[in-house]
Short mmCIF file of C-alpha atoms and ligand atoms in Angstrom, two decimals:
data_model
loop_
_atom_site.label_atom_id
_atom_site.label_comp_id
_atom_site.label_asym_id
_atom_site.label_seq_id
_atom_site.Cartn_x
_atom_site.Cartn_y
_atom_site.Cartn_z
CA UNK A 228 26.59 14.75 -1.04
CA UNK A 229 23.16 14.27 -1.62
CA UNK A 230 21.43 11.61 0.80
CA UNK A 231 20.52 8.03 -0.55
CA UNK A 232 15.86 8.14 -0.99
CA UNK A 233 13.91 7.15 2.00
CA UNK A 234 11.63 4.62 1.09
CA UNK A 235 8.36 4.26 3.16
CA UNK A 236 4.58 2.57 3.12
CA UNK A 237 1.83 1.81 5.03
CA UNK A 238 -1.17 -1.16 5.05
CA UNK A 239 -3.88 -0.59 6.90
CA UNK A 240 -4.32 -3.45 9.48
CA UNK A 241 -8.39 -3.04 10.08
CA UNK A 242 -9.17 -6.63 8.95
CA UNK A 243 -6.67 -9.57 7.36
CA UNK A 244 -4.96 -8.05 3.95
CA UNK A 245 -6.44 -9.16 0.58
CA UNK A 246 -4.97 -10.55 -2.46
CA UNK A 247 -4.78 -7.20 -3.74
CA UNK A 248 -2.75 -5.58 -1.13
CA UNK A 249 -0.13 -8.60 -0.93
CA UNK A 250 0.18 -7.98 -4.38
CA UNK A 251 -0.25 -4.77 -5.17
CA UNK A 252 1.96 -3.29 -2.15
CA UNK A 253 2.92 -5.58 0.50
CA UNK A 254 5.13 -7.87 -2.04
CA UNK A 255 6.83 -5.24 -3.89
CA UNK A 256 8.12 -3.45 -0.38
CA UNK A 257 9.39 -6.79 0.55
CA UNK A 258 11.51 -7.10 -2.73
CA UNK A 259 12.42 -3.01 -2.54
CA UNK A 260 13.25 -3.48 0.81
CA UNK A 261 15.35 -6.37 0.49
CA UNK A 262 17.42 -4.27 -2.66
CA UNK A 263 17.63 -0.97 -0.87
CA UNK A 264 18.32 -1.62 2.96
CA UNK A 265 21.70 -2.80 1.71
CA UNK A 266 22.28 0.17 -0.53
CA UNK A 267 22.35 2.41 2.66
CA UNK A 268 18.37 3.43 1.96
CA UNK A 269 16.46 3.75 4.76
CA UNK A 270 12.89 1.74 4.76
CA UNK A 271 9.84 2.19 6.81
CA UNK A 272 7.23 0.52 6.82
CA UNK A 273 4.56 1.80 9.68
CA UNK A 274 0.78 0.95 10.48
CA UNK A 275 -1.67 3.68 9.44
CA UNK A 276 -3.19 2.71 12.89
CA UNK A 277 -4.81 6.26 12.64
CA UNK A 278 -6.08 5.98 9.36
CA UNK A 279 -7.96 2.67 10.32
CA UNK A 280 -10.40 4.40 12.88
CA UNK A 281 -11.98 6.69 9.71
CA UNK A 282 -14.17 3.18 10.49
CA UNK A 283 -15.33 1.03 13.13
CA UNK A 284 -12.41 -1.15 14.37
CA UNK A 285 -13.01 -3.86 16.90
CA UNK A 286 -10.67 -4.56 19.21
CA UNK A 287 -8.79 -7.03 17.14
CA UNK A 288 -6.81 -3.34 15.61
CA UNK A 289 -4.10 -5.03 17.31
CA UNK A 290 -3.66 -8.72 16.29
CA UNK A 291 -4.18 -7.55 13.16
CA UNK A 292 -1.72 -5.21 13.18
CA UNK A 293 0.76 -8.18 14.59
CA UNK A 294 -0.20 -10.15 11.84
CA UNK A 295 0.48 -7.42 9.32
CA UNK A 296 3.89 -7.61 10.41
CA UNK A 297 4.50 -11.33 10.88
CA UNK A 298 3.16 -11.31 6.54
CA UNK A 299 6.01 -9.09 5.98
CA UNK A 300 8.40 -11.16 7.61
CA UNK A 301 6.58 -14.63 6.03
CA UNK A 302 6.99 -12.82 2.48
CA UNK A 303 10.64 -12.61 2.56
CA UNK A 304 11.30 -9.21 4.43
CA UNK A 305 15.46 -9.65 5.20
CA UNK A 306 15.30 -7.74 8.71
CA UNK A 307 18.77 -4.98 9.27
CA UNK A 308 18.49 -2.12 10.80
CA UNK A 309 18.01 0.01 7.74
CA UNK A 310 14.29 -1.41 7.97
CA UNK A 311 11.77 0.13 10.45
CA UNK A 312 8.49 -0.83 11.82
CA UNK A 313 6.32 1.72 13.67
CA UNK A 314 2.89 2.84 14.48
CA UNK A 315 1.32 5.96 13.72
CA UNK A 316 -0.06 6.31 16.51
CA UNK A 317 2.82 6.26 18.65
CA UNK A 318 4.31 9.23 16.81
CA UNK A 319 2.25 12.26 17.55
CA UNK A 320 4.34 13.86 15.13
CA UNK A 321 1.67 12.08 12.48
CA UNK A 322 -1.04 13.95 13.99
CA UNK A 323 0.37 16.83 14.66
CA UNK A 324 1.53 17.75 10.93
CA UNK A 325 -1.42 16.51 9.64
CA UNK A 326 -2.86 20.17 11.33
CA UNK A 327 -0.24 22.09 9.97
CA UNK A 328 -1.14 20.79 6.51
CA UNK A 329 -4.69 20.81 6.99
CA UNK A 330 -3.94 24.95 7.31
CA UNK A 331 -2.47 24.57 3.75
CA UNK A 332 -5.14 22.10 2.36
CA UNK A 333 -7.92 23.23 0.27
CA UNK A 334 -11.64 21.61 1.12
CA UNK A 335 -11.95 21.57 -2.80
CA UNK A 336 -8.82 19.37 -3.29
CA UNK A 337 -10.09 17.06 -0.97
CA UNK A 338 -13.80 16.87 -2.08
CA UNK A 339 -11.85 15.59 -5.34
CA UNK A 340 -10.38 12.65 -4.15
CA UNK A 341 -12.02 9.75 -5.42
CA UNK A 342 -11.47 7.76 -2.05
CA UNK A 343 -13.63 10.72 -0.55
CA UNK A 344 -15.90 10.17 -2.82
CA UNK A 345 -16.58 6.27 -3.00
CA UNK A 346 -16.32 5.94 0.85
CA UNK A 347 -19.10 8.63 1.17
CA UNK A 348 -21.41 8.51 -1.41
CA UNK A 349 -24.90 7.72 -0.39
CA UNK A 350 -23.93 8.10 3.08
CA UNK A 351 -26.07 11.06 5.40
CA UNK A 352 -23.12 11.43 7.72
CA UNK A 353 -19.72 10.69 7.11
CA UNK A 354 -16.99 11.67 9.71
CA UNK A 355 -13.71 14.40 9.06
CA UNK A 356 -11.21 11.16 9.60
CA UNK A 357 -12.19 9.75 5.89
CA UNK A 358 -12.41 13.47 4.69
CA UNK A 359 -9.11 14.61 6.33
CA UNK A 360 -7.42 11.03 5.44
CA UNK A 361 -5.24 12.01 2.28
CA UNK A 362 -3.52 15.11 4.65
CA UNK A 363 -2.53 12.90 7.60
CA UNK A 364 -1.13 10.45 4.65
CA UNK A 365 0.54 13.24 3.45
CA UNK A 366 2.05 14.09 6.91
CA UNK A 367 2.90 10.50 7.03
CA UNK A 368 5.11 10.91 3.78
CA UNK A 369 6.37 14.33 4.67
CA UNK A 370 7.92 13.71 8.24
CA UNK A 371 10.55 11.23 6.66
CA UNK A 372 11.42 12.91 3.45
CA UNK A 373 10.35 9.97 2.15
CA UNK A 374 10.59 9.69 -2.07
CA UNK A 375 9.53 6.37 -2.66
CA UNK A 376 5.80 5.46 -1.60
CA UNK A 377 5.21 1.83 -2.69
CA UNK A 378 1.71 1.45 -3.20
CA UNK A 379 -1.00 0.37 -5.10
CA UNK A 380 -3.07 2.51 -8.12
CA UNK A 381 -5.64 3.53 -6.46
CA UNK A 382 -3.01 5.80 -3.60
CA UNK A 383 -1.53 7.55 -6.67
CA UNK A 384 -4.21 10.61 -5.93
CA UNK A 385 -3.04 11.01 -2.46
CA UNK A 386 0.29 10.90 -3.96
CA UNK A 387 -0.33 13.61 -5.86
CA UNK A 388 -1.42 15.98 -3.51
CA UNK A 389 1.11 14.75 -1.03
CA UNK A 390 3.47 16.52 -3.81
CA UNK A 391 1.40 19.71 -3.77
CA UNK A 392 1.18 19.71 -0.19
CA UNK A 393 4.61 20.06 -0.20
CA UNK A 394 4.99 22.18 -3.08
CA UNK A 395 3.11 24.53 -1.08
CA UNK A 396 4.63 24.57 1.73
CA UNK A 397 8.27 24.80 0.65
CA UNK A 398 7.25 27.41 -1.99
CA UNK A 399 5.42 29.15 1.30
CA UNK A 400 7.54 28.82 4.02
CA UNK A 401 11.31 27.87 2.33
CA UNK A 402 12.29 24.30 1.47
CA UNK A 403 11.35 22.04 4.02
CA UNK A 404 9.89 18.75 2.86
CA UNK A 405 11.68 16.59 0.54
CA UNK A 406 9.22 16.13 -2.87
CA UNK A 407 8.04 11.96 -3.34
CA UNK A 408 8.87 10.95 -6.97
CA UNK A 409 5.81 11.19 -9.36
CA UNK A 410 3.74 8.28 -9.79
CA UNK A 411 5.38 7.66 -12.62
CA UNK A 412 8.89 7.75 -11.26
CA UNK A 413 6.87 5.54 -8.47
CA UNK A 414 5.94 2.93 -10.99
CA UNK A 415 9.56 2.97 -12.34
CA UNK A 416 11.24 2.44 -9.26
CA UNK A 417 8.86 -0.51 -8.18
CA UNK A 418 9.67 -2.31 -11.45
CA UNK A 419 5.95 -3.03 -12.24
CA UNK A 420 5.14 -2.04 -16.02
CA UNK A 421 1.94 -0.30 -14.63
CA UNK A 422 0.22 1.07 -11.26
CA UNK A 423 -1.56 -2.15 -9.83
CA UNK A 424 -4.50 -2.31 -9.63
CA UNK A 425 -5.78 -6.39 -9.00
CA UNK A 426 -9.51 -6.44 -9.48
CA UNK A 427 -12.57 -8.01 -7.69
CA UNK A 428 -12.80 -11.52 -9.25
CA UNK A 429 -16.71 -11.67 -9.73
CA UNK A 430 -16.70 -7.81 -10.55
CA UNK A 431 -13.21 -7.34 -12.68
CA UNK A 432 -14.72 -3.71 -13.12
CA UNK A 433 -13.26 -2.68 -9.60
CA UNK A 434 -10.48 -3.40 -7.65
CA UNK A 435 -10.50 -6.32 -5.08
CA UNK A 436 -11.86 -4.63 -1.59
CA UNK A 437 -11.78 -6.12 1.70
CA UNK A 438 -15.31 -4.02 2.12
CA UNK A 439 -16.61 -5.76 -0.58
CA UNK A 440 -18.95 -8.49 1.00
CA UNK A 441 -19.31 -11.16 -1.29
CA UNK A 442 -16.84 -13.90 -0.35
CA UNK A 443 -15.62 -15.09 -3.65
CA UNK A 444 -15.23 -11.61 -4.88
CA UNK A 445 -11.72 -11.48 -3.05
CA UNK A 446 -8.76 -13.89 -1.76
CA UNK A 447 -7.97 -13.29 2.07
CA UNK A 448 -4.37 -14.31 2.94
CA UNK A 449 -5.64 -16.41 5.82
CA UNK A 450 -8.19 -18.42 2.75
CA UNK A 451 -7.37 -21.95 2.77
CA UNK A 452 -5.38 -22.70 -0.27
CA UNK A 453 -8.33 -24.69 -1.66
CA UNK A 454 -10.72 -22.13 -1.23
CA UNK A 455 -8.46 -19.74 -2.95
CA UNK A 456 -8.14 -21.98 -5.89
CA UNK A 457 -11.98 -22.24 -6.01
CA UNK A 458 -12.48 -18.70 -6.31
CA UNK A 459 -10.03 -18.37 -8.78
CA UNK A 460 -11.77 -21.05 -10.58
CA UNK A 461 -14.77 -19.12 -10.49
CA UNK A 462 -13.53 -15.63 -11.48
CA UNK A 463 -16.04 -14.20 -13.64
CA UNK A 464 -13.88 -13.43 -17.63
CA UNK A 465 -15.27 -12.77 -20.96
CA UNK A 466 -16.73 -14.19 -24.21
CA UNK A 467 -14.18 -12.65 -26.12
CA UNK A 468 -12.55 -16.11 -26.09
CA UNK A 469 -8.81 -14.91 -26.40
CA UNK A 470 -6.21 -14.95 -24.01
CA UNK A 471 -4.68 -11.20 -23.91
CA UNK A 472 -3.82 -8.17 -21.88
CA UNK A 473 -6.77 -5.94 -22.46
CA UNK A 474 -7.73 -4.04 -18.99
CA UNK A 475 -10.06 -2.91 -20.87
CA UNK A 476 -12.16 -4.96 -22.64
CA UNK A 477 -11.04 -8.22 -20.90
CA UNK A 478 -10.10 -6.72 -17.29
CA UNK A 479 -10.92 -10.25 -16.33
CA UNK A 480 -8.25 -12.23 -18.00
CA UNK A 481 -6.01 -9.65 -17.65
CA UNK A 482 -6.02 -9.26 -13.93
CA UNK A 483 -5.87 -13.58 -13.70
CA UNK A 484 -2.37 -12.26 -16.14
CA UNK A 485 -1.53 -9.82 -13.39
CA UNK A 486 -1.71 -12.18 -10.45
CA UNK A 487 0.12 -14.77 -12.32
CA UNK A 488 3.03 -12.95 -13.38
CA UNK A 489 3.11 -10.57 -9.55
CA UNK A 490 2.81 -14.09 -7.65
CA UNK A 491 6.00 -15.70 -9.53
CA UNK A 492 7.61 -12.35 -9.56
CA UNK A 493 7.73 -12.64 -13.16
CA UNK A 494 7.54 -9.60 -16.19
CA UNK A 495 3.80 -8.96 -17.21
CA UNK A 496 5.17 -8.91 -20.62
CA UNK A 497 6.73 -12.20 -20.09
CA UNK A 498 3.18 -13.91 -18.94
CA UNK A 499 1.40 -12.30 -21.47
CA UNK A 500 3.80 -13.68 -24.04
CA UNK A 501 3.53 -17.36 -22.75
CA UNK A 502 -0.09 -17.88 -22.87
CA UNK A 503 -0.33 -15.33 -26.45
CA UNK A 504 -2.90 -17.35 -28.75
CA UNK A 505 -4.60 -19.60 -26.09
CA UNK A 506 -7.68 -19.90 -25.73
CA UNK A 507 -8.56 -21.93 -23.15
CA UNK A 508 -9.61 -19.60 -20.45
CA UNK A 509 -9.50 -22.53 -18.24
CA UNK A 510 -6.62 -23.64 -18.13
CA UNK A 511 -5.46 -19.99 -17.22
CA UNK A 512 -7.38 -20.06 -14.16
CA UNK A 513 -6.02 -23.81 -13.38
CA UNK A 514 -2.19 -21.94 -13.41
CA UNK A 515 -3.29 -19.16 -11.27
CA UNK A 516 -5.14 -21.13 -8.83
CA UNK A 517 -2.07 -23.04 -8.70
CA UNK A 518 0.69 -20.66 -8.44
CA UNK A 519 -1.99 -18.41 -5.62
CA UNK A 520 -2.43 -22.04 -3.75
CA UNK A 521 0.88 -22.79 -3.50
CA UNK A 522 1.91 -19.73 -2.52
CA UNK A 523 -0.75 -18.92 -0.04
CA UNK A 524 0.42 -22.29 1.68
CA UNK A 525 3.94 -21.00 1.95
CA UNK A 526 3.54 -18.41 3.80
CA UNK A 527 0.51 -19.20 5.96
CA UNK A 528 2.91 -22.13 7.51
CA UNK A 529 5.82 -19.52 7.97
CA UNK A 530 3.24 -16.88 9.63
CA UNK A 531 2.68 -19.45 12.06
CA UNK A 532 6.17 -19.93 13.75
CA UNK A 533 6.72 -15.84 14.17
CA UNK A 534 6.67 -15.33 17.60
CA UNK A 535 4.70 -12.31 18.70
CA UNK A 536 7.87 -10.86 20.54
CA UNK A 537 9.83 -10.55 17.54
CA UNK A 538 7.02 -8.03 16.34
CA UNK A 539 7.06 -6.39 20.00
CA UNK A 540 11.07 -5.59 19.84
CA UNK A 541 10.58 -4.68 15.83
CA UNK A 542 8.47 -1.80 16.71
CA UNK A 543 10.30 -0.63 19.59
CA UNK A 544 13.28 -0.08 17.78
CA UNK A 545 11.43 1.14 15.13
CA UNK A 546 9.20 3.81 16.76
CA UNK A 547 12.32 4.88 19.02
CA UNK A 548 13.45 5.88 15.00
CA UNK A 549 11.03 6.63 13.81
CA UNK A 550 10.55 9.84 16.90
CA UNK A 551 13.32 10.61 16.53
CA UNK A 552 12.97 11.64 12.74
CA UNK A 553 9.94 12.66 12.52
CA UNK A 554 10.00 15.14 15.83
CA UNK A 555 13.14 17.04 14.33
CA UNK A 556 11.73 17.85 11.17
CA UNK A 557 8.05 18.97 13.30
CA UNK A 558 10.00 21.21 15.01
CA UNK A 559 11.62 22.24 11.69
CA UNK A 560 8.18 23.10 10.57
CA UNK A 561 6.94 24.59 13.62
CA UNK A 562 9.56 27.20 13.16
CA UNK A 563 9.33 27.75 10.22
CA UNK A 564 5.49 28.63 10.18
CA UNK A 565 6.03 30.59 12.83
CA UNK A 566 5.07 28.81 16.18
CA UNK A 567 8.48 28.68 17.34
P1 TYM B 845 -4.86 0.43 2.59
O1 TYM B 845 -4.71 -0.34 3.82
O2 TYM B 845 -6.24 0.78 2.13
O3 TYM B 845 -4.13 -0.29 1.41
C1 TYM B 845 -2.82 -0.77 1.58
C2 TYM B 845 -2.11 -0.89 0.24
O4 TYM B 845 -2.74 -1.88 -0.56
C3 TYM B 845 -2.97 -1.33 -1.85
N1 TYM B 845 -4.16 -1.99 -2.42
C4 TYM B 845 -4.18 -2.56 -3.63
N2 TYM B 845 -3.25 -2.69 -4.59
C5 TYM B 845 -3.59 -3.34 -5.71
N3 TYM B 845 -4.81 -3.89 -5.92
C6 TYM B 845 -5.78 -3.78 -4.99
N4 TYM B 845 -6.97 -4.34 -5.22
C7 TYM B 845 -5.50 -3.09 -3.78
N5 TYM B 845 -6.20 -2.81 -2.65
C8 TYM B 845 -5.37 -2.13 -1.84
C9 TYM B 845 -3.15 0.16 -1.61
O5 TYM B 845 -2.89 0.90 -2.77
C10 TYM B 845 -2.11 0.40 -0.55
O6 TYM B 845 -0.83 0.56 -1.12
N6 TYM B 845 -3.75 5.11 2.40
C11 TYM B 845 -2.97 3.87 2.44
C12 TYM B 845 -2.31 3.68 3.79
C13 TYM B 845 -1.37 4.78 4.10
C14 TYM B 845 -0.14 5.05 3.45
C15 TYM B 845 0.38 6.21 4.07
C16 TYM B 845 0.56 4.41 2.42
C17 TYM B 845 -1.55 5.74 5.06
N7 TYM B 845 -0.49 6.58 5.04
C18 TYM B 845 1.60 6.75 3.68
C19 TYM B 845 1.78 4.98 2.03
C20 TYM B 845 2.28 6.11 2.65
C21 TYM B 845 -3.90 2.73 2.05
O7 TYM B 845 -4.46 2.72 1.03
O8 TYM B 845 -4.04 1.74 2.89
#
């Protein structure tokens, strides 16, 4: 009988969550999770509190990481108990793998990662955590068996050599770790026609960053629903003077596309089809400031009546799970490389 896919993601909880990861990962684990709990599939959905310290955190690590949780539950999340919350950090299993790995790892495959790369570039010092980062996610995917990773484009490296990782290993040591689906098996599975990928509004060049300072440059969920429209109103477009999909040449209009069609949980083809041979760039941006206003108000007053101990019980549960798993298969792998 083979065993029903283990879905699992993490968000980073170092400041409040952009636009771009409600859309591009948060929302579609809400609507996975909702499908696949009830098909027997087993979700989790942790905090990469580890991954978070590769930078400064204040100590507000942990109301964020609260809130993180209570935007799941605002976005729709149907709680069972086929759905687990956890923290990283409360599963030394994480770190512990992450070692093993490293022992597998090559420094050249990680000097290639592009993440590496942006987050260090210019810098005179930069610490192991950000180098290191892709092998503890990889230990983070590995411990569960996990095939589906929900996340957004720019993961899909880490991905990749999460599947090599394990390649490795099992090729090395006999089959241990369960292989993720390729990115794109990933893309399938989370019913997007594409990896997403929503862009900075003033810079549509590069994806929207919470490290990117300028203000209007990205939509925080906790933006007042007017100021989101505004920035949306002011998203830098094109002079092509056409309303179409072109990532490309229009990345722009397209991404305004994107957020329409992701925020009614509508087909890109389908959005792209309705506004086919506009030209009013406009009145684009009016829909979208809309349909991100009226959504962003939604949830923001749900948010509000979660009760902190809701989140407190969720990750109990969850993390007494989530040891549970994870600490078998380490000392799977333990014995299997030897140290048992
Ligand atoms: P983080 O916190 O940097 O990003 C969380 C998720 O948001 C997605 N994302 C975006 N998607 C679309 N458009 C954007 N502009 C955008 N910005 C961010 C990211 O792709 C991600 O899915 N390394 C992970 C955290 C992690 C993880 C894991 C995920 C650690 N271990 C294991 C899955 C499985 C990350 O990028 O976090």
């Amino acid at each position: 009988m083979t065993k029903n896919p283990t879905i699992l993601t993490g968000i980073r909880a170092n400041s409040e969550l952009t636009l771009g990861n409600f859309l591009g990962a948060l929302l579609p684990m809400v609507r996975l999770a909702n499908e696949y709990s009830k098909k027997d599939c087993h979700v989790n959905i942790f905090s990469p509190d580890l991954h978070s310290i590769i930078s400064e955190v204040d100590g507000s690590l942990h109301d964020n990481l609260y809130r993180t949780i209570k935007i799941y539950l605002a976005a729709g999340l149907e709680l069972n108990d086929h759905i687990h919350f956890y923290r990283q950090s409360r599963i030394p299993a994480h770190s512990e793998l992450c070692w093993i790995l490293n022992c597998t790892a090559t420094m050249g495959e990680l000097n290639r990662m592009t993440q590496y790369k942006d987050k260090s570039e210019g810098k005179d010092s930069v610490n192991v955590g950000i180098f290191d980062y892709p092998v503890l996610m990889a230990a983070d995917i590995l411990l569960y068996d996990a095939t589906y990773v929900p996340v957004g484009e720019d993961q899909f490296q880490h991905l990749e050599l999460t599947r090599r990782l394990a390649e490795r290993f099992n090729h090395k040591y006999g089959e241990t770790f369960t292989m993720p689906a390729k990115p794109e098996d990933q893309i399938k599975f989370m019913k997007t026609d594409n990896g997403i990928r929503i862009r900075d509004l003033q810079n549509p060049e590069k994806k929207m960053s919470k490290s990117t300072p300028a203000e209007n440059s990205k939509i925080m969920l906790s933006d007042a629903p007017t100021a989101a429209r505004k920035k949306i109103m002011s998203a830098i477009t094109d002079s092509v003077g056409k309303i179409q999909y072109d990532m490309f040449n229009q990345p722009g209009i397209s991404n305004l596309l994107q957020i329409e069609a992701l925020v009614n949980d509508a087909p890109l083809q389908e959005v792209i089809s309705t506004w086919a041979g506009e030209t009013h760039y406009g009145d684009l941006k009016q829909k979208v400031a809309e349909s991100v206003a009226t959504m962003l108000e939604a949830f923001q007053s749900k948010i509000a009546n979660i009760q902190d101990q809701t989140i407190t019980d969720l990750l109990e549960a969850g993390e007494a799970y989530a040891n549970e798993i994870a600490s078998t298969k380490l000392l799977t792998v333990q014995e299997r490389v030897g140290l048992r």
